[in-house]
Amino acid sequence: MSRGASAPYQGLLSCCCHSRQSGGLITMKHIIVVGAGMVGLSVSGALLEKGYRVTLLDENQPGSGTSSGNAGLIANYATTPLANPDSLRALLTEFTRSKRALSIDPRYLPALTGFGRAFLRATGSGPFAENKRTLVELVARGTLLQQQLLDKLGSNELYQTRGCLQIYRRDTPMGPQLAELAAAKQRDGVQCEALDREALLNLEPGLNPQQLAGGLWYPDTWSLRHPRQLCIRLHQQLLAQGLDYRPLAAESVSETGGRALIRAGDQELAADAAVLCAGMGNQQLLAPQGIRLPVVSERGYHLMLDDRDLVLNRPVGWLDRYFYATPMAEGIRIAGTTQFARPGAPVAVDRHRHMQEWAASLFGRPVTVTSRWMGVRHSTPDSLPVIGALPEHKHVLLAFGHGHLGMTLGAITGQLIVEALAGRQTDRLARALSPARFL
């Protein structure tokens, strides 16, 4: 599927800093990337495209973490920051339910203190408007680049382009406001249409018609059929382009003499710069430097369903229950919900049970679960990722805090990292995402 210039990193700023003079010889700058999820792979790809020498570190297999377990959406519709007054009201309502799709582990509350304060500030009318402006631009540019990345891989079986739906039941107060919601998305530049019950069922006849009130239709949304396989394919492509991949765990990061140093096992690796894309692992790497950003562990869950007796043509989101049902190659994935808890906390078994009940309600019949999963998102209080150099450590750059949008914003994150390494911080988007906003 050609979309003009198909290179996912097309249009990156050219920069003379990609090489340095040493004894009359020109050597390419060496960058270490920590973390081989979708973001780390995308950053590595953007750097290789610009001629950098790249070493990628991750003790786990590429794409085997949260990048493998998400809902698989290239979420062009995700233009509203979660930090807004409506979210606060929804949070209070959610805590009154016996079966919660959003929960907070009391033992994690101390870690949420800074996040909570920043979240409340971000709900103010001024900060919310500015964050929304940034998110609209980020998602629009990011969606196009991510689609180009998928095109370039040349594997149509990895994704589908059939749009997605968000449904509302009659027990959801937002149901009557569908036309207004669709108009708001259109103002953000997103193709969106309000559908009544009959139109929904024409698109998805396998949904339970009982209590179905209507929904929103996003015809331009792409979705993944193999999230993990996408990462594997991208990793293989990068290896062919010269990526140096090492299955090592980064244990510490420091900076000395204008170089970044990474301790990994019994090795100390030096490079011109390091880009930390390790999700919540970034917090452990930054802690010895006295740096603590308000990025928290927002754990998500998924179930894989046997789809032999179910019909689903495209992703369907039941937002009142905080999950999407996405048709994938291995079945239907029920993915989402939110649990604020430390990354290593025990799996909430009741969460999987409730999700199975909600899936049965979505389809109007019992469902068969073939596998269960839990993973850790890394989320910021303003719904914007942290991308750019640390103010006091210019050779250490961050790329994390993507929350629910890691699969959507991977390619543009790589673009912004390249721009940051080039010293081009005049772009408003780059400034808005800088770690400096929290420091």
Coordinates of C-alpha atoms in Angstrom, one line a residue:
M1 CA 0.0 0.0 0.0
S2 CA 1.9 3.0 -1.2
R3 CA 1.5 6.3 0.5
G4 CA 4.0 8.4 -1.4
A5 CA 7.3 8.5 0.3
S6 CA 7.2 5.2 2.2
A7 CA 10.3 5.5 4.4
P8 CA 8.9 5.8 7.9
Y9 CA 11.6 8.4 8.8
Q10 CA 11.2 10.4 5.7
G11 CA 11.7 14.1 6.3
L12 CA 14.0 13.9 9.3
L13 CA 16.2 16.9 9.7
S14 CA 19.6 16.5 8.0
C15 CA 22.3 17.3 10.5
C16 CA 26.1 17.8 10.2
C17 CA 26.5 16.3 13.7
H18 CA 26.2 12.7 12.4
S19 CA 30.0 12.5 12.1
R20 CA 33.0 13.9 13.9
Q21 CA 36.5 14.7 12.8
S22 CA 39.2 12.6 14.4
G23 CA 42.8 12.6 13.1
G24 CA 41.5 13.5 9.6
L25 CA 39.1 10.5 9.6
I26 CA 35.3 10.9 9.8
T27 CA 33.7 8.4 12.2
M28 CA 29.9 8.0 12.6
K29 CA 28.5 8.9 15.9
H30 CA 27.7 5.9 18.1
I31 CA 24.4 5.8 20.0
I32 CA 23.3 3.2 22.6
V33 CA 19.6 2.6 22.8
V34 CA 18.3 0.8 25.9
G35 CA 15.0 -1.1 25.5
A36 CA 13.8 -3.1 22.5
G37 CA 10.1 -2.5 22.6
M38 CA 8.3 -0.7 19.8
V39 CA 9.7 2.7 20.9
G40 CA 13.3 1.4 21.2
L41 CA 13.2 -0.3 17.8
S42 CA 11.7 2.8 16.2
V43 CA 14.3 5.0 17.7
S44 CA 17.0 2.6 16.5
G45 CA 15.5 2.7 13.0
A46 CA 15.4 6.4 12.8
L47 CA 19.1 6.7 13.9
L48 CA 20.2 4.1 11.4
E49 CA 18.4 5.9 8.6
K50 CA 20.5 9.0 9.5
G51 CA 23.8 7.1 9.5
Y52 CA 24.4 6.7 13.2
R53 CA 26.0 3.6 14.5
V54 CA 23.5 2.0 16.9
T55 CA 23.9 -0.5 19.7
L56 CA 20.5 -1.8 21.1
L57 CA 20.5 -3.3 24.6
D58 CA 17.7 -5.5 26.1
E59 CA 18.0 -8.7 28.1
N60 CA 14.6 -9.8 26.8
Q61 CA 13.6 -10.6 23.2
P62 CA 12.6 -7.6 21.1
G63 CA 9.0 -6.7 21.4
S64 CA 8.3 -9.4 24.1
G65 CA 7.0 -6.9 26.7
T66 CA 4.1 -4.5 26.6
S67 CA 4.6 -4.1 22.9
S68 CA 3.4 -7.6 22.4
G69 CA 0.3 -7.4 24.6
N70 CA -1.5 -4.2 23.7
A71 CA -4.8 -3.8 21.8
G72 CA -3.0 -3.4 18.5
L73 CA -4.4 0.0 17.5
I74 CA -2.7 2.8 15.6
A75 CA -4.9 5.2 17.6
N76 CA -5.4 8.2 15.3
Y77 CA -8.5 9.1 17.3
A78 CA -6.6 9.5 20.7
T79 CA -6.5 13.3 20.7
T80 CA -7.9 14.1 24.1
P81 CA -5.5 14.0 27.2
L82 CA -6.7 11.7 30.0
A83 CA -6.0 14.6 32.4
N84 CA -9.4 16.4 32.1
P85 CA -12.4 17.1 34.4
D86 CA -14.4 14.4 32.7
S87 CA -11.8 11.8 33.6
L88 CA -11.9 12.9 37.3
R89 CA -15.7 12.4 37.3
A90 CA -15.3 9.0 35.6
L91 CA -12.7 8.0 38.2
L92 CA -15.1 8.7 41.0
T93 CA -17.9 6.8 39.4
E94 CA -15.6 3.8 38.7
F95 CA -14.6 3.5 42.3
T96 CA -18.3 3.0 43.2
R97 CA -18.5 -0.2 41.1
S98 CA -18.0 -3.7 42.5
K99 CA -16.2 -4.8 39.2
R100 CA -13.8 -2.0 38.5
A101 CA -12.0 -1.5 35.2
L102 CA -9.8 1.1 36.8
S103 CA -8.2 0.5 40.2
I104 CA -5.3 1.7 42.4
D105 CA -3.3 -0.7 44.7
P106 CA -3.2 1.1 48.1
R107 CA 0.4 0.0 48.4
Y108 CA 1.3 2.0 45.3
L109 CA -0.2 5.3 46.6
P110 CA 3.1 6.8 47.9
A111 CA 4.6 6.4 44.4
L112 CA 1.5 8.2 42.9
T113 CA 1.9 11.4 45.0
G114 CA 3.9 13.4 42.5
F115 CA 1.9 12.0 39.6
G116 CA -1.4 12.9 41.3
R117 CA -0.4 16.5 41.9
A118 CA 0.8 16.9 38.3
F119 CA -2.4 15.2 37.0
L120 CA -4.6 17.7 38.9
R121 CA -2.6 20.6 37.5
A122 CA -3.0 19.2 34.0
T123 CA -6.8 19.2 34.3
G124 CA -6.9 23.0 34.5
S125 CA -8.4 24.7 31.5
G126 CA -5.1 26.3 30.4
P127 CA -2.8 23.3 30.7
F128 CA -5.5 21.0 29.3
A129 CA -5.9 23.2 26.2
E130 CA -2.1 23.3 25.6
N131 CA -1.7 19.6 26.2
K132 CA -4.6 18.8 23.8
R133 CA -3.0 21.0 21.1
T134 CA 0.2 19.1 21.5
L135 CA -1.5 15.7 21.5
V136 CA -3.5 16.4 18.4
E137 CA -0.3 17.4 16.5
L138 CA 1.6 14.5 17.9
V139 CA -1.0 11.9 17.0
A140 CA -1.6 13.3 13.5
R141 CA 2.1 13.3 12.6
G142 CA 2.7 10.1 14.5
T143 CA -0.1 8.1 12.8
L144 CA 1.2 9.0 9.4
L145 CA 4.8 8.0 10.2
Q146 CA 3.6 4.7 11.9
Q147 CA 1.6 3.8 8.8
Q148 CA 4.6 4.5 6.6
L149 CA 6.6 2.2 8.9
L150 CA 4.1 -0.6 8.4
D151 CA 4.1 0.0 4.6
K152 CA 7.8 -0.2 4.5
L153 CA 7.9 -3.6 6.2
G154 CA 6.0 -4.9 3.2
S155 CA 3.9 -7.4 5.3
N156 CA 0.2 -6.7 4.8
E157 CA -0.7 -9.7 7.0
L158 CA 0.6 -7.8 10.0
Y159 CA -2.2 -5.2 10.0
Q160 CA -5.6 -4.3 8.7
T161 CA -7.2 -1.0 7.6
R162 CA -10.9 -1.6 8.4
G163 CA -11.3 1.2 10.9
C164 CA -12.6 0.8 14.4
L165 CA -15.7 1.4 16.5
Q166 CA -16.4 2.7 19.9
I167 CA -19.8 1.5 21.3
Y168 CA -22.1 2.9 24.0
R169 CA -24.7 0.9 25.9
R170 CA -28.0 2.3 27.2
D171 CA -26.5 2.3 30.7
T172 CA -23.9 4.8 29.6
P173 CA -24.8 8.5 30.1
M174 CA -22.7 9.6 27.1
G175 CA -24.9 7.7 24.6
P176 CA -27.1 10.6 23.6
Q177 CA -24.1 12.9 22.9
L178 CA -22.7 10.8 20.0
A179 CA -23.2 13.5 17.4
E180 CA -21.4 16.1 19.6
L181 CA -18.6 13.6 20.3
A182 CA -18.2 12.9 16.5
A183 CA -18.1 16.6 15.8
A184 CA -15.4 17.2 18.4
K185 CA -13.2 14.5 16.8
Q186 CA -13.7 16.0 13.4
R187 CA -12.5 19.4 14.7
D188 CA -9.4 17.6 15.8
G189 CA -8.9 16.5 12.2
V190 CA -10.0 12.9 12.7
Q191 CA -12.6 11.3 10.4
C192 CA -15.4 10.2 12.7
E193 CA -19.1 9.4 12.3
A194 CA -21.9 8.9 14.9
L195 CA -23.8 5.7 14.2
D196 CA -27.1 4.5 15.5
R197 CA -27.7 0.9 16.7
E198 CA -28.7 -0.4 13.3
A199 CA -25.7 1.0 11.5
L200 CA -23.4 -0.5 14.2
L201 CA -24.9 -3.9 13.7
N202 CA -24.5 -3.7 10.0
L203 CA -20.8 -3.3 10.5
E204 CA -20.5 -5.8 13.4
P205 CA -23.4 -8.3 13.3
G206 CA -21.7 -10.4 15.9
L207 CA -22.2 -7.8 18.7
N208 CA -24.8 -8.3 21.3
P209 CA -27.8 -6.1 20.2
Q210 CA -29.2 -5.9 23.7
Q211 CA -28.7 -2.5 25.4
L212 CA -26.7 -1.3 22.3
A213 CA -27.4 2.4 21.9
G214 CA -25.0 3.6 19.2
G215 CA -21.3 4.4 18.7
L216 CA -18.6 6.2 16.9
W217 CA -17.0 5.0 13.7
Y218 CA -13.4 5.8 12.8
P219 CA -12.9 4.6 9.2
D220 CA -9.2 5.6 8.9
T221 CA -7.9 3.7 11.9
W222 CA -5.4 0.9 11.3
S223 CA -5.0 -2.0 13.6
L224 CA -2.4 -4.8 14.1
R225 CA -3.0 -8.5 13.6
H226 CA 0.5 -9.5 15.0
P227 CA 1.8 -6.9 17.5
R228 CA 4.7 -9.1 18.5
Q229 CA 5.5 -10.2 15.0
L230 CA 5.6 -6.6 13.9
C231 CA 8.4 -6.0 16.4
I232 CA 10.2 -9.1 15.3
R233 CA 10.0 -8.1 11.6
L234 CA 11.2 -4.6 12.4
H235 CA 14.1 -6.0 14.5
Q236 CA 15.1 -8.3 11.6
Q237 CA 15.1 -5.4 9.2
L238 CA 17.3 -3.3 11.5
L239 CA 19.8 -6.1 11.9
A240 CA 20.1 -6.2 8.1
Q241 CA 20.7 -2.4 8.2
G242 CA 23.6 -2.8 10.6
L243 CA 22.1 -2.7 14.0
D244 CA 24.3 -4.0 16.8
Y245 CA 21.9 -5.9 19.1
R246 CA 23.1 -7.2 22.5
P247 CA 20.9 -9.2 24.8
L248 CA 22.2 -7.4 27.9
A249 CA 20.4 -5.6 30.8
A250 CA 21.5 -2.0 31.3
E251 CA 22.2 -1.6 35.0
S252 CA 23.4 2.0 35.2
V253 CA 23.8 5.1 33.1
S254 CA 26.2 7.9 33.6
E255 CA 27.9 10.7 31.7
T256 CA 31.6 11.7 31.7
G257 CA 33.8 13.6 29.3
G258 CA 31.0 14.3 26.9
R259 CA 30.2 10.6 26.6
A260 CA 27.4 8.4 27.9
L261 CA 28.4 5.3 29.8
I262 CA 26.2 2.2 30.2
R263 CA 27.0 -0.5 32.7
A264 CA 25.6 -3.8 31.4
G265 CA 26.7 -6.9 33.3
D266 CA 30.4 -7.0 33.4
Q267 CA 30.7 -4.6 30.5
E268 CA 30.9 -0.8 30.4
L269 CA 29.8 0.6 27.1
A270 CA 30.7 4.1 26.0
A271 CA 28.9 6.1 23.3
D272 CA 28.4 9.6 22.1
A273 CA 24.9 9.4 23.6
A274 CA 22.4 7.0 25.2
V275 CA 18.7 6.9 24.6
L276 CA 16.7 5.3 27.4
C277 CA 13.6 3.6 26.0
A278 CA 13.2 1.0 28.8
G279 CA 9.7 2.1 30.1
M280 CA 9.5 1.9 33.9
G281 CA 13.1 0.6 33.8
N282 CA 14.2 4.1 33.0
Q283 CA 13.2 5.1 36.6
Q284 CA 15.7 2.7 38.1
L285 CA 18.4 3.9 35.7
L286 CA 17.8 7.6 36.6
A287 CA 17.4 7.2 40.3
P288 CA 21.2 7.1 41.2
Q289 CA 21.4 10.5 39.4
G290 CA 18.7 11.9 41.7
I291 CA 16.2 12.1 38.9
R292 CA 12.6 11.0 39.5
L293 CA 10.0 11.9 36.9
P294 CA 6.2 11.5 37.5
V295 CA 6.0 8.5 35.2
V296 CA 4.1 5.6 36.8
S297 CA 3.2 2.0 36.3
E298 CA -0.2 1.7 34.7
R299 CA -0.7 -2.0 34.3
G300 CA -3.0 -3.4 31.5
Y301 CA -4.5 -6.8 31.0
H302 CA -5.6 -8.9 28.1
L303 CA -7.4 -12.1 27.2
M304 CA -7.1 -14.1 24.0
L305 CA -10.4 -15.6 22.9
D306 CA -11.1 -18.6 20.7
D307 CA -12.9 -16.8 17.7
R308 CA -14.4 -19.9 16.0
D309 CA -17.9 -19.0 17.2
L310 CA -17.4 -15.2 17.3
V311 CA -17.7 -12.6 14.6
L312 CA -15.6 -9.5 14.7
N313 CA -14.4 -7.6 11.7
R314 CA -12.5 -4.7 13.3
P315 CA -11.5 -3.4 16.7
V316 CA -14.5 -2.5 18.9
G317 CA -14.0 -0.4 22.0
W318 CA -16.4 -0.5 25.0
L319 CA -15.1 2.6 26.7
D320 CA -17.3 2.3 29.7
R321 CA -15.4 -0.8 30.5
Y322 CA -12.0 0.5 29.4
F323 CA -11.2 -2.2 26.8
Y324 CA -11.0 -3.0 23.1
A325 CA -11.8 -6.2 21.4
T326 CA -9.5 -6.6 18.4
P327 CA -9.5 -9.4 15.8
M328 CA -6.0 -10.8 15.5
A329 CA -4.4 -13.7 13.8
E330 CA -4.5 -15.9 16.9
G331 CA -8.0 -15.0 18.0
I332 CA -9.8 -12.0 19.4
R333 CA -7.9 -10.0 22.0
I334 CA -9.8 -8.3 24.8
A335 CA -7.2 -5.7 26.0
G336 CA -7.2 -2.7 28.3
T337 CA -8.4 -1.7 31.7
T338 CA -6.1 0.2 34.1
Q339 CA -4.4 -0.9 37.4
F340 CA -2.0 1.5 39.1
A341 CA 0.3 -0.8 40.9
R342 CA 4.0 -1.5 41.1
P343 CA 5.3 -3.4 38.1
G344 CA 6.1 -6.6 40.0
A345 CA 2.9 -6.7 42.0
P346 CA 0.8 -10.0 41.8
V347 CA -1.6 -10.3 38.9
A348 CA -5.1 -9.3 39.8
V349 CA -6.9 -12.6 39.0
D350 CA -10.3 -11.0 39.4
R351 CA -9.5 -8.5 36.6
H352 CA -9.2 -11.3 34.1
R353 CA -12.4 -12.9 35.4
H354 CA -14.3 -9.6 35.0
M355 CA -12.9 -9.0 31.5
Q356 CA -14.2 -12.5 30.5
E357 CA -17.6 -11.6 31.8
W358 CA -17.6 -8.2 29.9
A359 CA -16.5 -10.0 26.7
A360 CA -19.4 -12.4 27.1
S361 CA -21.7 -9.4 27.5
L362 CA -20.2 -7.7 24.4
F363 CA -20.9 -10.7 22.2
G364 CA -24.0 -11.9 24.0
R365 CA -22.7 -15.5 24.5
P366 CA -20.1 -17.3 26.6
V367 CA -16.5 -16.9 25.4
T368 CA -13.6 -19.3 25.6
V369 CA -10.3 -17.9 26.9
T370 CA -7.1 -19.4 25.4
S371 CA -4.5 -17.3 27.2
R372 CA -4.2 -14.4 29.8
W373 CA -1.6 -11.7 30.0
M374 CA -0.6 -8.6 32.1
G375 CA 1.9 -5.9 31.1
V376 CA 3.1 -2.6 32.4
R377 CA 2.5 0.7 30.6
H378 CA 4.5 3.8 31.6
S379 CA 2.2 6.8 31.8
T380 CA 2.7 10.5 32.5
P381 CA 0.2 12.8 34.3
D382 CA -0.3 15.0 31.2
S383 CA -0.8 12.1 28.7
L384 CA 2.3 13.2 26.7
P385 CA 5.4 11.1 26.4
V386 CA 8.8 12.2 27.7
I387 CA 11.1 12.7 24.7
G388 CA 14.4 14.5 24.7
A389 CA 17.7 15.2 26.5
L390 CA 17.9 15.6 30.2
P391 CA 18.7 19.3 31.0
E392 CA 21.8 18.5 33.1
H393 CA 22.9 15.4 31.2
K394 CA 22.9 16.4 27.5
H395 CA 24.3 13.0 26.4
V396 CA 21.4 11.0 28.0
L397 CA 18.1 11.2 26.2
L398 CA 14.7 9.8 27.3
A399 CA 11.9 8.2 25.2
F400 CA 9.2 6.8 27.4
G401 CA 5.9 7.6 29.1
H402 CA 3.8 6.7 26.1
G403 CA 1.0 5.2 28.1
H404 CA -1.6 3.7 25.7
L405 CA 0.1 5.1 22.6
G406 CA 3.4 3.2 22.3
M407 CA 2.4 1.4 19.1
T408 CA 1.0 4.7 17.6
L409 CA 3.9 7.0 18.4
G410 CA 7.0 4.8 17.9
A411 CA 8.1 6.3 14.6
I412 CA 7.6 9.9 15.5
T413 CA 9.5 9.3 18.7
G414 CA 12.4 8.2 16.6
Q415 CA 12.1 11.3 14.5
L416 CA 12.1 13.6 17.6
I417 CA 15.1 11.8 19.1
V418 CA 17.1 12.4 15.9
E419 CA 16.1 16.1 16.0
A420 CA 17.2 16.3 19.7
L421 CA 20.6 14.8 18.9
A422 CA 20.9 17.4 16.1
G423 CA 20.4 20.1 18.6
R424 CA 17.2 21.3 16.9
Q425 CA 14.9 22.1 19.8
T426 CA 13.1 24.9 18.2
D427 CA 10.1 22.8 17.3
R428 CA 7.2 23.5 19.6
L429 CA 6.3 19.8 19.8
A430 CA 9.9 18.8 20.9
R431 CA 9.8 21.5 23.6
A432 CA 6.4 20.4 24.9
L433 CA 7.6 16.8 25.3
S434 CA 11.0 17.6 26.9
P435 CA 11.9 16.0 30.3
A436 CA 12.5 19.6 31.4
R437 CA 8.7 20.2 31.9
F438 CA 8.8 17.9 35.0
L439 CA 12.2 19.1 36.3

